[in-house]
CSV table of C-alpha atoms and ligand atoms in Angstrom, one decimal:
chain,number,residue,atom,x,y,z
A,132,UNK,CA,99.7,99.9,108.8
A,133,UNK,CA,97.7,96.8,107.0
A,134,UNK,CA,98.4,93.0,108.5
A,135,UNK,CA,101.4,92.1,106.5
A,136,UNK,CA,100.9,89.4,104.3
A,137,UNK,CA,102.8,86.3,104.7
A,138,UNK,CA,104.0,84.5,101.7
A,139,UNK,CA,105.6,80.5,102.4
A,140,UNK,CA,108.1,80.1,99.8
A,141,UNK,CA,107.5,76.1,98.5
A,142,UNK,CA,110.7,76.3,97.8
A,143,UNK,CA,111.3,74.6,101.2
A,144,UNK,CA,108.5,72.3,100.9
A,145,UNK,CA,109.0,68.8,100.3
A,146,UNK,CA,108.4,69.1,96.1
A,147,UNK,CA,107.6,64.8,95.9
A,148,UNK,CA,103.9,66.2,97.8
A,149,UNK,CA,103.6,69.9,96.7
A,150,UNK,CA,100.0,70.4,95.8
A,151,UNK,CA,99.9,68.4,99.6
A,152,UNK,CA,102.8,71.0,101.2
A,153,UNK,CA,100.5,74.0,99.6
A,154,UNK,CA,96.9,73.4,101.0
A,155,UNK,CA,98.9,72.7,104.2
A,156,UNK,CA,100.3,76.0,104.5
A,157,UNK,CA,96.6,77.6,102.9
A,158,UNK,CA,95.2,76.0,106.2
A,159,UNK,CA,98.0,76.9,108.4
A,160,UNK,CA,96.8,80.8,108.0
A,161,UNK,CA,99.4,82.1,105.1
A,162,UNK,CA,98.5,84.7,102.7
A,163,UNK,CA,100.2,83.9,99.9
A,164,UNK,CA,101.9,81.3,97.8
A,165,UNK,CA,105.3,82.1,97.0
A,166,UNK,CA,106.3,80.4,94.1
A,167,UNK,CA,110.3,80.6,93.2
A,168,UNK,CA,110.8,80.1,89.7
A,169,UNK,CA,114.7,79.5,88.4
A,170,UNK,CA,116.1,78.8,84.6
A,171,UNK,CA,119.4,77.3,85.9
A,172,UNK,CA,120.5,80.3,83.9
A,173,UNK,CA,120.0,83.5,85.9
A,174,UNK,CA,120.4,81.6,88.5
A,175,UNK,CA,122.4,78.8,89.5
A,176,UNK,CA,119.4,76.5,90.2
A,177,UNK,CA,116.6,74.6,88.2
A,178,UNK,CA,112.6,74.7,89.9
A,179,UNK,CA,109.6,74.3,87.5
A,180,UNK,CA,107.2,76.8,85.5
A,181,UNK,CA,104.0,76.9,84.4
A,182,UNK,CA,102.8,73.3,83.8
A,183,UNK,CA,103.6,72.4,87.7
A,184,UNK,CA,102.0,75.8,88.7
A,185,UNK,CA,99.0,74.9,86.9
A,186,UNK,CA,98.9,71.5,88.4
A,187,UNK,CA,98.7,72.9,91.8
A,188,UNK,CA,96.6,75.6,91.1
A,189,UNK,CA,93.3,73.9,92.6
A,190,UNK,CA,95.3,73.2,95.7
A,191,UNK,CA,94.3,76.8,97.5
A,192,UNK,CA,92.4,79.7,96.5
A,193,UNK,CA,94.9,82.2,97.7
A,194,UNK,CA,97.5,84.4,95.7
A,195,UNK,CA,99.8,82.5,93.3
A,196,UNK,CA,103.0,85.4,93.9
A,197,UNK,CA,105.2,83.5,91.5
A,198,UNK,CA,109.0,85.2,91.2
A,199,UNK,CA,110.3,84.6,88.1
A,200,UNK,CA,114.2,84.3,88.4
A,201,UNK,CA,115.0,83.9,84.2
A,202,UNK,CA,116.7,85.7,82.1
A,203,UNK,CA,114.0,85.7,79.7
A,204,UNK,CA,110.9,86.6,81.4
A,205,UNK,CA,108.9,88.1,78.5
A,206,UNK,CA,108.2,84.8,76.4
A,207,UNK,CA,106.3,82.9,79.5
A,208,UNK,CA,104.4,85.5,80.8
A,209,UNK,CA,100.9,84.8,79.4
A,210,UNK,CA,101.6,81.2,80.3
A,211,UNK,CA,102.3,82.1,83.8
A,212,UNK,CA,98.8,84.5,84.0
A,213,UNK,CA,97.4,81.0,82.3
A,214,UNK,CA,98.7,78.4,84.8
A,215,UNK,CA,96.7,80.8,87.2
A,216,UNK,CA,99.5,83.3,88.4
A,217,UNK,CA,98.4,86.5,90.1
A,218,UNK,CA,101.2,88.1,90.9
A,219,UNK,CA,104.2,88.0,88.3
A,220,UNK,CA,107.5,89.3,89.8
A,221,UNK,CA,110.6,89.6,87.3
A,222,UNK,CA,114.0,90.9,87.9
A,223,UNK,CA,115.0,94.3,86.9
A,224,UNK,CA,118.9,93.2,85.8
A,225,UNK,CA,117.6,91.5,83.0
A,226,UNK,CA,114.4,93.2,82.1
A,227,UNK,CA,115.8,95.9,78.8
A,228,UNK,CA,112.7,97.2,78.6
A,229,UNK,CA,111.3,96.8,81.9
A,230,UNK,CA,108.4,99.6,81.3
A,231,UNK,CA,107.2,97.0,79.0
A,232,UNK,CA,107.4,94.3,80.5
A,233,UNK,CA,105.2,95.7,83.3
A,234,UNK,CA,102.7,97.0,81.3
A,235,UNK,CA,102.3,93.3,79.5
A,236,UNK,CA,102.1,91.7,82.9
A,237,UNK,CA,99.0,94.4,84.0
A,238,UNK,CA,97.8,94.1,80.4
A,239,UNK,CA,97.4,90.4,81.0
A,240,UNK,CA,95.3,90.6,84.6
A,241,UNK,CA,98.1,89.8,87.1
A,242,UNK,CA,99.5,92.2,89.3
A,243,UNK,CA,102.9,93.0,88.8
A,244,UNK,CA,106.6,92.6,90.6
A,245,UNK,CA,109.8,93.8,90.0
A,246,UNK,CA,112.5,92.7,92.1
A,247,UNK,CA,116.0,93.3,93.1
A,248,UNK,CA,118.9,91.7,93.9
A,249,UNK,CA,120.8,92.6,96.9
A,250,UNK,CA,123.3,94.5,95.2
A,251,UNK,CA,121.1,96.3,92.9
A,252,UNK,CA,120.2,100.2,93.4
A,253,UNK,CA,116.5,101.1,93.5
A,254,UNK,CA,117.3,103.7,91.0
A,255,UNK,CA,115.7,102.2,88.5
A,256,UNK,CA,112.2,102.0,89.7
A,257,UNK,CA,111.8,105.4,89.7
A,258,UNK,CA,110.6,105.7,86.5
A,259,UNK,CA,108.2,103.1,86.8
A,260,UNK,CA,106.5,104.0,89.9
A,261,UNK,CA,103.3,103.9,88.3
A,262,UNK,CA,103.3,100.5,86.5
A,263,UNK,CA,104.0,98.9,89.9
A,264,UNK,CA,101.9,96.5,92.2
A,265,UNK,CA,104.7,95.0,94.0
A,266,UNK,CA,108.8,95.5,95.1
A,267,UNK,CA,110.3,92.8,95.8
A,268,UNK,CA,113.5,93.2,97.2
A,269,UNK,CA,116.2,90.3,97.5
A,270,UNK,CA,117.3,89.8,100.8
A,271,UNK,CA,119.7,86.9,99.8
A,272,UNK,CA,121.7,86.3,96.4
A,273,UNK,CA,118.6,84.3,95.2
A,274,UNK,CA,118.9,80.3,93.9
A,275,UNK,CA,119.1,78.6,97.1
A,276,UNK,CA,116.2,79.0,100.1
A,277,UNK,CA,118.1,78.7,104.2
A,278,UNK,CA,120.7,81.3,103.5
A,279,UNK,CA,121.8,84.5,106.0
A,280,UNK,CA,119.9,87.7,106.1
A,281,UNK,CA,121.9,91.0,104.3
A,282,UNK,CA,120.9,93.8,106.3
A,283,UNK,CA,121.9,96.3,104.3
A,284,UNK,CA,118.8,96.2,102.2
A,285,UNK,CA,117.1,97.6,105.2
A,286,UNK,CA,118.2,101.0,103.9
A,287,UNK,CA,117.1,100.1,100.4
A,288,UNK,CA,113.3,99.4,101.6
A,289,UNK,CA,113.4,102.6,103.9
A,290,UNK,CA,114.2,104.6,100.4
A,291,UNK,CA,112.0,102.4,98.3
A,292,UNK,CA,109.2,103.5,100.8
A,293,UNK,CA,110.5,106.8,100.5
A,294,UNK,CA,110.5,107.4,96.7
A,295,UNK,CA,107.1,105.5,96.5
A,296,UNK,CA,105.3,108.4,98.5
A,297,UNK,CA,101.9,107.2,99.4
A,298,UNK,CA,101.4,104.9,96.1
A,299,UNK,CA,99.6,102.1,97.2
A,300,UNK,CA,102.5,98.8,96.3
A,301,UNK,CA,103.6,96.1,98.3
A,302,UNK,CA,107.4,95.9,99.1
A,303,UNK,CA,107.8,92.5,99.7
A,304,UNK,CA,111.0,90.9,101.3
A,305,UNK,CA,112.5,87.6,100.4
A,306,UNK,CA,115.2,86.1,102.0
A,307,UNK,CA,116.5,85.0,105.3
A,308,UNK,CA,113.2,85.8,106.6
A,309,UNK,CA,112.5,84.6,110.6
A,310,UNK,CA,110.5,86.0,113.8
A,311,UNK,CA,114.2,88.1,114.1
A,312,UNK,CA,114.3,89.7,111.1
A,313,UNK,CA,111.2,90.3,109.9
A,314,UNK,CA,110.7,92.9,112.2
A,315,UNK,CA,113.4,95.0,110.9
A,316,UNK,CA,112.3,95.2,107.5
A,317,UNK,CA,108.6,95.9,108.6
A,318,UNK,CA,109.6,98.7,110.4
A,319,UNK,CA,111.5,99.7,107.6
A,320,UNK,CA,108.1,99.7,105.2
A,321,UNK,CA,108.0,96.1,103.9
A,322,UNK,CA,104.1,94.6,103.6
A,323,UNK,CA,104.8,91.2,102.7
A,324,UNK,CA,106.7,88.9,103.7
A,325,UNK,CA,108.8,85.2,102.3
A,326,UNK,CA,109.9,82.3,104.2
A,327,UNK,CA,111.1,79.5,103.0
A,328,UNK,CA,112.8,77.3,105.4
A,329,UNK,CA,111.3,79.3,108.6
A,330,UNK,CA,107.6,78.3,107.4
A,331,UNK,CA,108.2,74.9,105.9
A,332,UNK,CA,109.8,73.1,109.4
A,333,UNK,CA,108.3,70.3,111.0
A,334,UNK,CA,105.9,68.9,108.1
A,335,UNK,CA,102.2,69.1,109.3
A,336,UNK,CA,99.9,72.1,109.5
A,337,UNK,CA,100.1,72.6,113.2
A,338,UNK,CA,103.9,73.5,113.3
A,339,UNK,CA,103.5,75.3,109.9
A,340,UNK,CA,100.5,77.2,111.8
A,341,UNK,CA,103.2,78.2,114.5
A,342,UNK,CA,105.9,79.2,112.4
A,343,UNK,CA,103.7,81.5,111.2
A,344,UNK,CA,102.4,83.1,113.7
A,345,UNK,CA,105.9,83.6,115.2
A,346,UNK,CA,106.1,85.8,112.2
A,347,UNK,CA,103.1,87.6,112.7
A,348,UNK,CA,103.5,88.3,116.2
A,349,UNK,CA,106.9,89.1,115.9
A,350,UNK,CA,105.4,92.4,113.5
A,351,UNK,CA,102.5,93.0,115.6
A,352,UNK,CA,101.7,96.6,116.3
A,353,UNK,CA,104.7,98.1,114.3
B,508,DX5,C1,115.6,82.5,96.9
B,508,DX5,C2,114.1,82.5,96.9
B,508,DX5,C3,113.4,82.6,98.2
B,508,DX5,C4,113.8,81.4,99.1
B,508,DX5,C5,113.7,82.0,100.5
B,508,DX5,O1,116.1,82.6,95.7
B,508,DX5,O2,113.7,83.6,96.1
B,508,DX5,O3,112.0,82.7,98.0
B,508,DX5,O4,113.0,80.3,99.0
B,508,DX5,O5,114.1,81.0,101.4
B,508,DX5,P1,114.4,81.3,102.9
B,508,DX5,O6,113.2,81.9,103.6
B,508,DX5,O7,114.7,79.9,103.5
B,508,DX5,O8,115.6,82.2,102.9
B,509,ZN,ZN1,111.4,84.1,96.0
């Protein structure tokens, strides 16, 4: 399998220095940006959006994965693919076209997500197989970065890689993400990878550099 990709979630970062907290983690080895996005609506927590995004833009030249956790994805997304997104991730629950929505997001450049919460079925990706870049399944009730692991989406990546058969998309994992888990959800068919709170610990490149690469080595060779 390809070197999974690593994706820091700033989430964790210290927000008063984030264009700071990003190029350190883009010279700490990471692959990706992870960029939580909440409307204090869909979930019970506030972030930022586009104008913040675009500010730290010229921090790193690497992915901008931004997760859009709103309930009303469709009006911002050409001002996410503006701010300099590539990758836009919404959530299937409140997507009522979600076909379209995925199509507009290619349409537009970026690559595109759809994600799931823990307790939602994969059935309804099957039908959009095609119009997929990225899976991004919840491994936590999202809003909040540092929580606990649910290992029953295990089983939901291992039939997600199933009923993808060969298509070349990314299931991504978010969630409780550390040198012990990520293993099992690699194994499972995950190729990306966020951490929040296990990248963003000890504030200076070299121990964001480690955490890292405990990551990495702890999917090496599987
Ligand atoms: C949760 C977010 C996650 C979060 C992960 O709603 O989507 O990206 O920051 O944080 P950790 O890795 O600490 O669980
Ligand atoms: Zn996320």
């Amino acid at each position: 399998m390809a070197d999974v990709k690593i994706a820091p979630s700033v989430l964790a970062s210290d927000f008063g220095k984030l264009a700071e907290e990003i190029q350190a983690v883009d010279q700490a080895g990471c692959d990706w940006i992870h960029l939580d996005v909440m409307d204090g609506h869909f979930v019970p927590n506030l972030t930022f959006g586009p104008p913040i995004i675009q500010a730290v833009r010229g921090a790193s030249n690497k992915t901008f994965d931004a997760h859009l956790m709103v309930s009303n994805p469709d009006q911002l997304l050409e001002l996410y693919q503006k701010a300099g997104t590539d990758i836009i991730t919404v959530h299937a629950e409140v997507c009522e076209h979600l076909d379209r929505t995925l199509s507009r997001i290619r349409e537009l450049g970026c690559r595109a997500g759809v994600s799931l919460n823990p307790h939602t079925s994969e059935d309804c990706l099957r039908y959009v197989l095609d119009r997929v870049d990225l899976i991004l399944v919840m491994s936590v009730n999202p809003g909040f970065g540092g929580q606990s692991f649910i290992p029953t989406v295990v089983d939901k990546i291992t039939r997600i890689r199933d009923m993808l058969g060969g298509r070349d998309v990314d299931i991504e994992v978010d969630g409780g993400i550390t040198a012990e888990t990520a293993p099992l959800v690699v194994s499972a068919g995950a190729t990306a990878l966020v951490a929040g709170s296990a990248v963003f610990k000890g504030g200076s490149v070299e121990s964001y550099r480690r955490n890292i690469e405990a990551i990495r080595d702890s999917v090496k060779g599987l």
